[in-house]
Amino acid sequence: MLKVVVFDSGYGGELFADYLQENLPILQVVRVIDWRNSSIINTKYKEARKITESALLPYINKVDLIIFANHLLSVTSLKYFKRKYPYQKFIGIEFPRLKASNEREVLILATKAITKTINYYNYIFRLKRKTKTIILDAWPDMIDSGELEKSEILSTIRGFATEERIIPNDIILTCTHFSEVKPELRSCFSGRVKIYDGFKETLCKTCNILRLRGGIGKKK
């Protein structure tokens, strides 16, 4: 059985691991969730890289694939791990590829650390759409602890959308934790809004790298 490690710092990694296991039951999914260092991993990428490497050393070159279910690690450290460990396959959750459009508005849910990366600036530049970003640094920890209430989600998102005068057609989530609040996001806007959390795209990359096909993970 193919073995895949999912690494993250909290509940978002559990959400993605559940999604991966549900769609590819042929895989053995190993969850490496570093709850203790969650705040560091989500805010300080240099320190996060060291913590991640230490946590993954027992699995490197011993599993078929390692997935970073963490956007900050994906955009700041994926190349580092690929260069240092060329015999181990790594992928991460990345920003979605959207076509340029003057008619479609984009709302991005992010943490401050993500917005400080060069990858984020380049992504916004290439996106070529009307884009607004709301920084939600407190939400990952609140989701981990179960303290983020529906009323706060709705008031925060609606308040921001009203203040910034944006009615998004597309919503991009740059933290896997935020996948937990997709129902609330849909209720804030029309049912036509598209929400991108990177899960589907990462599933497709997993299938391609492991040479799998179909929703049940049959070998090619």
mmCIF file of C-alpha atoms in Angstrom:
data_model
loop_
_atom_site.group_PDB
_atom_site.id
_atom_site.type_symbol
_atom_site.label_atom_id
_atom_site.label_comp_id
_atom_site.label_asym_id
_atom_site.label_seq_id
_atom_site.Cartn_x
_atom_site.Cartn_y
_atom_site.Cartn_z
ATOM 1 C CA MET A 1 0.000 0.000 0.000
ATOM 2 C CA LEU A 2 1.242 3.463 -0.901
ATOM 3 C CA LYS A 3 2.080 5.545 2.151
ATOM 4 C CA VAL A 4 1.537 9.320 2.213
ATOM 5 C CA VAL A 5 2.427 11.693 5.042
ATOM 6 C CA VAL A 6 0.301 14.793 5.593
ATOM 7 C CA PHE A 7 2.110 17.441 7.625
ATOM 8 C CA ASP A 8 0.477 20.485 9.196
ATOM 9 C CA SER A 9 0.198 22.423 12.421
ATOM 10 C CA GLY A 10 -3.426 21.854 13.384
ATOM 11 C CA TYR A 11 -7.011 21.148 12.422
ATOM 12 C CA GLY A 12 -6.536 22.175 8.787
ATOM 13 C CA GLY A 13 -4.181 19.246 8.308
ATOM 14 C CA GLU A 14 -6.787 16.912 9.765
ATOM 15 C CA LEU A 15 -9.389 18.283 7.336
ATOM 16 C CA PHE A 16 -7.115 17.709 4.365
ATOM 17 C CA ALA A 17 -6.058 14.242 5.560
ATOM 18 C CA ASP A 18 -9.746 13.299 5.885
ATOM 19 C CA TYR A 19 -10.383 14.592 2.359
ATOM 20 C CA LEU A 20 -7.419 12.665 0.963
ATOM 21 C CA GLN A 21 -8.393 9.422 2.704
ATOM 22 C CA GLU A 22 -12.002 9.717 1.561
ATOM 23 C CA ASN A 23 -11.070 10.260 -2.091
ATOM 24 C CA LEU A 24 -8.097 7.891 -2.234
ATOM 25 C CA PRO A 25 -8.843 4.992 0.128
ATOM 26 C CA ILE A 26 -6.071 2.978 -1.513
ATOM 27 C CA LEU A 27 -3.551 5.155 0.356
ATOM 28 C CA GLN A 28 -2.234 4.771 3.855
ATOM 29 C CA VAL A 29 -2.407 8.346 5.145
ATOM 30 C CA VAL A 30 -0.073 9.146 8.042
ATOM 31 C CA ARG A 31 -0.957 12.355 9.882
ATOM 32 C CA VAL A 32 1.950 14.307 11.298
ATOM 33 C CA ILE A 33 0.223 17.230 13.004
ATOM 34 C CA ASP A 34 2.454 19.455 15.143
ATOM 35 C CA TRP A 35 -0.158 21.080 17.353
ATOM 36 C CA ARG A 36 2.426 22.205 19.898
ATOM 37 C CA ASN A 37 4.248 24.453 17.416
ATOM 38 C CA SER A 38 1.167 25.659 15.564
ATOM 39 C CA SER A 39 1.744 29.381 16.162
ATOM 40 C CA ILE A 40 5.355 29.229 14.968
ATOM 41 C CA ILE A 41 4.569 27.177 11.865
ATOM 42 C CA ASN A 42 1.845 29.617 10.833
ATOM 43 C CA THR A 43 3.855 32.799 11.380
ATOM 44 C CA LYS A 44 7.637 32.282 11.143
ATOM 45 C CA TYR A 45 8.669 30.298 8.116
ATOM 46 C CA LYS A 46 12.394 30.014 8.924
ATOM 47 C CA GLU A 47 11.713 28.536 12.338
ATOM 48 C CA ALA A 48 8.858 26.504 10.858
ATOM 49 C CA ARG A 49 11.230 24.946 8.340
ATOM 50 C CA LYS A 50 13.485 23.613 11.108
ATOM 51 C CA ILE A 51 10.545 22.310 13.117
ATOM 52 C CA THR A 52 9.063 20.643 10.044
ATOM 53 C CA GLU A 53 12.335 19.010 9.054
ATOM 54 C CA SER A 54 12.777 17.577 12.535
ATOM 55 C CA ALA A 55 9.239 16.177 12.538
ATOM 56 C CA LEU A 56 9.600 14.637 9.080
ATOM 57 C CA LEU A 57 13.063 13.083 9.361
ATOM 58 C CA PRO A 58 11.654 9.689 10.465
ATOM 59 C CA TYR A 59 9.617 9.563 7.217
ATOM 60 C CA ILE A 60 11.892 11.115 4.583
ATOM 61 C CA ASN A 61 12.940 8.531 1.963
ATOM 62 C CA LYS A 62 10.685 5.975 3.664
ATOM 63 C CA VAL A 63 7.269 7.006 2.301
ATOM 64 C CA ASP A 64 5.880 7.501 -1.199
ATOM 65 C CA LEU A 65 4.900 11.144 -0.771
ATOM 66 C CA ILE A 66 4.981 13.941 1.792
ATOM 67 C CA ILE A 67 2.318 16.656 1.537
ATOM 68 C CA PHE A 68 2.552 20.039 3.227
ATOM 69 C CA ALA A 69 -1.055 20.843 4.154
ATOM 70 C CA ASN A 70 0.121 24.295 5.123
ATOM 71 C CA HIS A 71 0.192 27.183 2.683
ATOM 72 C CA LEU A 72 3.063 29.071 4.329
ATOM 73 C CA LEU A 73 5.322 26.007 4.252
ATOM 74 C CA SER A 74 4.226 25.266 0.694
ATOM 75 C CA VAL A 75 5.222 28.670 -0.661
ATOM 76 C CA THR A 76 8.367 29.211 1.443
ATOM 77 C CA SER A 77 9.917 25.789 2.031
ATOM 78 C CA LEU A 78 8.799 23.326 -0.631
ATOM 79 C CA LYS A 79 11.767 24.057 -2.919
ATOM 80 C CA TYR A 80 14.157 23.751 0.031
ATOM 81 C CA PHE A 81 12.950 20.234 0.884
ATOM 82 C CA LYS A 82 12.952 19.130 -2.748
ATOM 83 C CA ARG A 83 16.554 20.255 -3.206
ATOM 84 C CA LYS A 84 17.815 18.813 0.068
ATOM 85 C CA TYR A 85 16.016 15.475 -0.262
ATOM 86 C CA PRO A 86 15.864 14.756 -4.019
ATOM 87 C CA TYR A 87 14.849 11.112 -3.557
ATOM 88 C CA GLN A 88 11.745 11.977 -1.570
ATOM 89 C CA LYS A 89 8.612 13.278 -3.311
ATOM 90 C CA PHE A 90 7.079 16.438 -1.825
ATOM 91 C CA ILE A 91 4.088 18.554 -2.773
ATOM 92 C CA GLY A 92 2.266 21.402 -1.072
ATOM 93 C CA ILE A 93 -1.022 23.235 -1.194
ATOM 94 C CA GLU A 94 -0.621 26.200 -3.510
ATOM 95 C CA PHE A 95 -2.613 29.180 -4.762
ATOM 96 C CA PRO A 96 -5.216 28.321 -7.440
ATOM 97 C CA ARG A 97 -4.712 29.306 -11.046
ATOM 98 C CA LEU A 98 -7.501 31.643 -12.101
ATOM 99 C CA LYS A 99 -7.991 33.304 -15.452
ATOM 100 C CA ALA A 100 -7.604 37.067 -15.591
ATOM 101 C CA SER A 101 -10.973 38.840 -15.623
ATOM 102 C CA ASN A 102 -12.132 42.432 -15.216
ATOM 103 C CA GLU A 103 -15.592 41.231 -14.237
ATOM 104 C CA ARG A 104 -14.812 38.788 -11.429
ATOM 105 C CA GLU A 105 -13.869 40.019 -7.954
ATOM 106 C CA VAL A 106 -11.716 37.965 -5.595
ATOM 107 C CA LEU A 107 -11.699 37.849 -1.794
ATOM 108 C CA ILE A 108 -8.653 36.231 -0.205
ATOM 109 C CA LEU A 109 -8.654 34.939 3.374
ATOM 110 C CA ALA A 110 -5.085 34.939 4.608
ATOM 111 C CA THR A 111 -2.731 35.186 7.527
ATOM 112 C CA LYS A 112 -0.286 38.079 7.759
ATOM 113 C CA ALA A 113 2.679 35.750 7.260
ATOM 114 C CA ILE A 114 1.340 34.612 3.894
ATOM 115 C CA THR A 115 0.809 38.177 2.685
ATOM 116 C CA LYS A 116 4.447 39.002 3.490
ATOM 117 C CA THR A 117 5.869 36.402 1.095
ATOM 118 C CA ILE A 118 7.162 37.222 -2.376
ATOM 119 C CA ASN A 119 5.050 34.361 -3.700
ATOM 120 C CA TYR A 120 1.902 36.146 -2.537
ATOM 121 C CA TYR A 121 2.897 39.453 -4.149
ATOM 122 C CA ASN A 122 3.686 37.696 -7.414
ATOM 123 C CA TYR A 123 0.395 35.813 -7.284
ATOM 124 C CA ILE A 124 -1.642 38.983 -6.794
ATOM 125 C CA PHE A 125 0.247 40.663 -9.634
ATOM 126 C CA ARG A 126 -0.435 37.800 -12.035
ATOM 127 C CA LEU A 127 -4.056 37.438 -10.963
ATOM 128 C CA LYS A 128 -5.050 40.710 -12.642
ATOM 129 C CA ARG A 129 -8.429 40.968 -10.934
ATOM 130 C CA LYS A 130 -10.045 43.277 -8.418
ATOM 131 C CA THR A 131 -8.734 41.649 -5.249
ATOM 132 C CA LYS A 132 -9.199 42.281 -1.544
ATOM 133 C CA THR A 133 -7.408 40.420 1.229
ATOM 134 C CA ILE A 134 -8.688 40.021 4.768
ATOM 135 C CA ILE A 135 -6.076 39.037 7.360
ATOM 136 C CA LEU A 136 -7.381 36.597 9.962
ATOM 137 C CA ASP A 137 -4.420 35.715 12.166
ATOM 138 C CA ALA A 138 -6.513 34.696 15.169
ATOM 139 C CA TRP A 139 -8.749 32.262 13.310
ATOM 140 C CA PRO A 140 -6.421 29.230 12.967
ATOM 141 C CA ASP A 141 -5.887 28.986 16.733
ATOM 142 C CA MET A 142 -9.585 29.619 17.382
ATOM 143 C CA ILE A 143 -10.552 26.858 14.953
ATOM 144 C CA ASP A 144 -8.070 24.500 16.635
ATOM 145 C CA SER A 145 -9.618 25.201 20.034
ATOM 146 C CA GLY A 146 -13.215 25.197 18.790
ATOM 147 C CA GLU A 147 -13.721 28.815 19.880
ATOM 148 C CA LEU A 148 -14.559 30.352 16.499
ATOM 149 C CA GLU A 149 -18.304 30.909 16.482
ATOM 150 C CA LYS A 150 -20.565 31.251 13.475
ATOM 151 C CA SER A 151 -21.694 34.725 14.549
ATOM 152 C CA GLU A 152 -18.095 35.995 14.536
ATOM 153 C CA ILE A 153 -17.406 34.490 11.125
ATOM 154 C CA LEU A 154 -20.471 36.115 9.605
ATOM 155 C CA SER A 155 -19.992 39.525 11.222
ATOM 156 C CA THR A 156 -16.286 39.654 10.299
ATOM 157 C CA ILE A 157 -16.744 38.675 6.661
ATOM 158 C CA ARG A 158 -19.866 40.753 6.066
ATOM 159 C CA GLY A 159 -18.345 43.768 7.780
ATOM 160 C CA PHE A 160 -15.199 43.556 5.669
ATOM 161 C CA ALA A 161 -17.145 43.059 2.426
ATOM 162 C CA THR A 162 -19.353 46.081 3.186
ATOM 163 C CA GLU A 163 -16.428 48.312 4.166
ATOM 164 C CA GLU A 164 -14.348 47.329 1.146
ATOM 165 C CA ARG A 165 -17.353 47.298 -1.203
ATOM 166 C CA ILE A 166 -16.620 43.892 -2.613
ATOM 167 C CA ILE A 167 -19.072 41.216 -3.709
ATOM 168 C CA PRO A 168 -16.702 38.357 -4.548
ATOM 169 C CA ASN A 169 -17.248 35.862 -7.308
ATOM 170 C CA ASP A 170 -14.293 33.810 -6.072
ATOM 171 C CA ILE A 171 -12.922 33.271 -2.568
ATOM 172 C CA ILE A 172 -9.391 31.953 -2.068
ATOM 173 C CA LEU A 173 -8.459 30.349 1.252
ATOM 174 C CA THR A 174 -4.729 30.475 1.993
ATOM 175 C CA CYS A 175 -4.899 28.448 5.205
ATOM 176 C CA THR A 176 -6.304 24.928 5.358
ATOM 177 C CA HIS A 177 -7.982 25.800 8.661
ATOM 178 C CA PHE A 178 -10.289 28.153 6.766
ATOM 179 C CA SER A 179 -11.872 25.213 4.928
ATOM 180 C CA GLU A 180 -13.858 24.681 8.116
ATOM 181 C CA VAL A 181 -15.812 27.915 7.530
ATOM 182 C CA LYS A 182 -16.849 27.356 3.892
ATOM 183 C CA PRO A 183 -20.578 26.976 4.746
ATOM 184 C CA GLU A 184 -20.552 30.345 6.503
ATOM 185 C CA LEU A 185 -18.722 31.979 3.589
ATOM 186 C CA ARG A 186 -21.341 30.716 1.158
ATOM 187 C CA SER A 187 -24.111 32.078 3.351
ATOM 188 C CA CYS A 188 -22.484 35.534 3.295
ATOM 189 C CA PHE A 189 -22.658 35.763 -0.485
ATOM 190 C CA SER A 190 -24.655 34.257 -3.327
ATOM 191 C CA GLY A 191 -24.629 30.526 -3.846
ATOM 192 C CA ARG A 192 -22.665 31.076 -7.036
ATOM 193 C CA VAL A 193 -19.480 32.115 -5.249
ATOM 194 C CA LYS A 194 -16.607 29.712 -5.894
ATOM 195 C CA ILE A 195 -14.372 28.819 -2.970
ATOM 196 C CA TYR A 196 -10.848 27.530 -3.572
ATOM 197 C CA ASP A 197 -9.087 25.799 -0.679
ATOM 198 C CA GLY A 198 -6.500 23.914 -2.750
ATOM 199 C CA PHE A 199 -7.775 20.486 -1.709
ATOM 200 C CA LYS A 200 -8.956 19.346 -5.143
ATOM 201 C CA GLU A 201 -5.828 20.608 -6.883
ATOM 202 C CA THR A 202 -3.585 18.854 -4.361
ATOM 203 C CA LEU A 203 -5.579 15.650 -4.779
ATOM 204 C CA CYS A 204 -4.951 15.806 -8.530
ATOM 205 C CA LYS A 205 -1.218 16.371 -7.989
ATOM 206 C CA THR A 206 -1.136 13.424 -5.608
ATOM 207 C CA CYS A 207 -2.744 11.181 -8.220
ATOM 208 C CA ASN A 208 -0.318 12.328 -10.905
ATOM 209 C CA ILE A 209 2.787 11.831 -8.776
ATOM 210 C CA LEU A 210 1.701 8.426 -7.493
ATOM 211 C CA ARG A 211 0.367 7.408 -10.907
ATOM 212 C CA LEU A 212 -3.165 6.883 -9.685
ATOM 213 C CA ARG A 213 -6.392 7.351 -11.578
ATOM 214 C CA GLY A 214 -10.056 7.655 -10.681
ATOM 215 C CA GLY A 215 -11.747 8.572 -7.419
ATOM 216 C CA ILE A 216 -10.796 5.325 -5.694
ATOM 217 C CA GLY A 217 -7.115 5.517 -6.402
ATOM 218 C CA LYS A 218 -6.602 2.762 -8.938
ATOM 219 C CA LYS A 219 -3.042 2.403 -10.186
ATOM 220 C CA LYS A 220 -2.408 3.551 -13.751
#
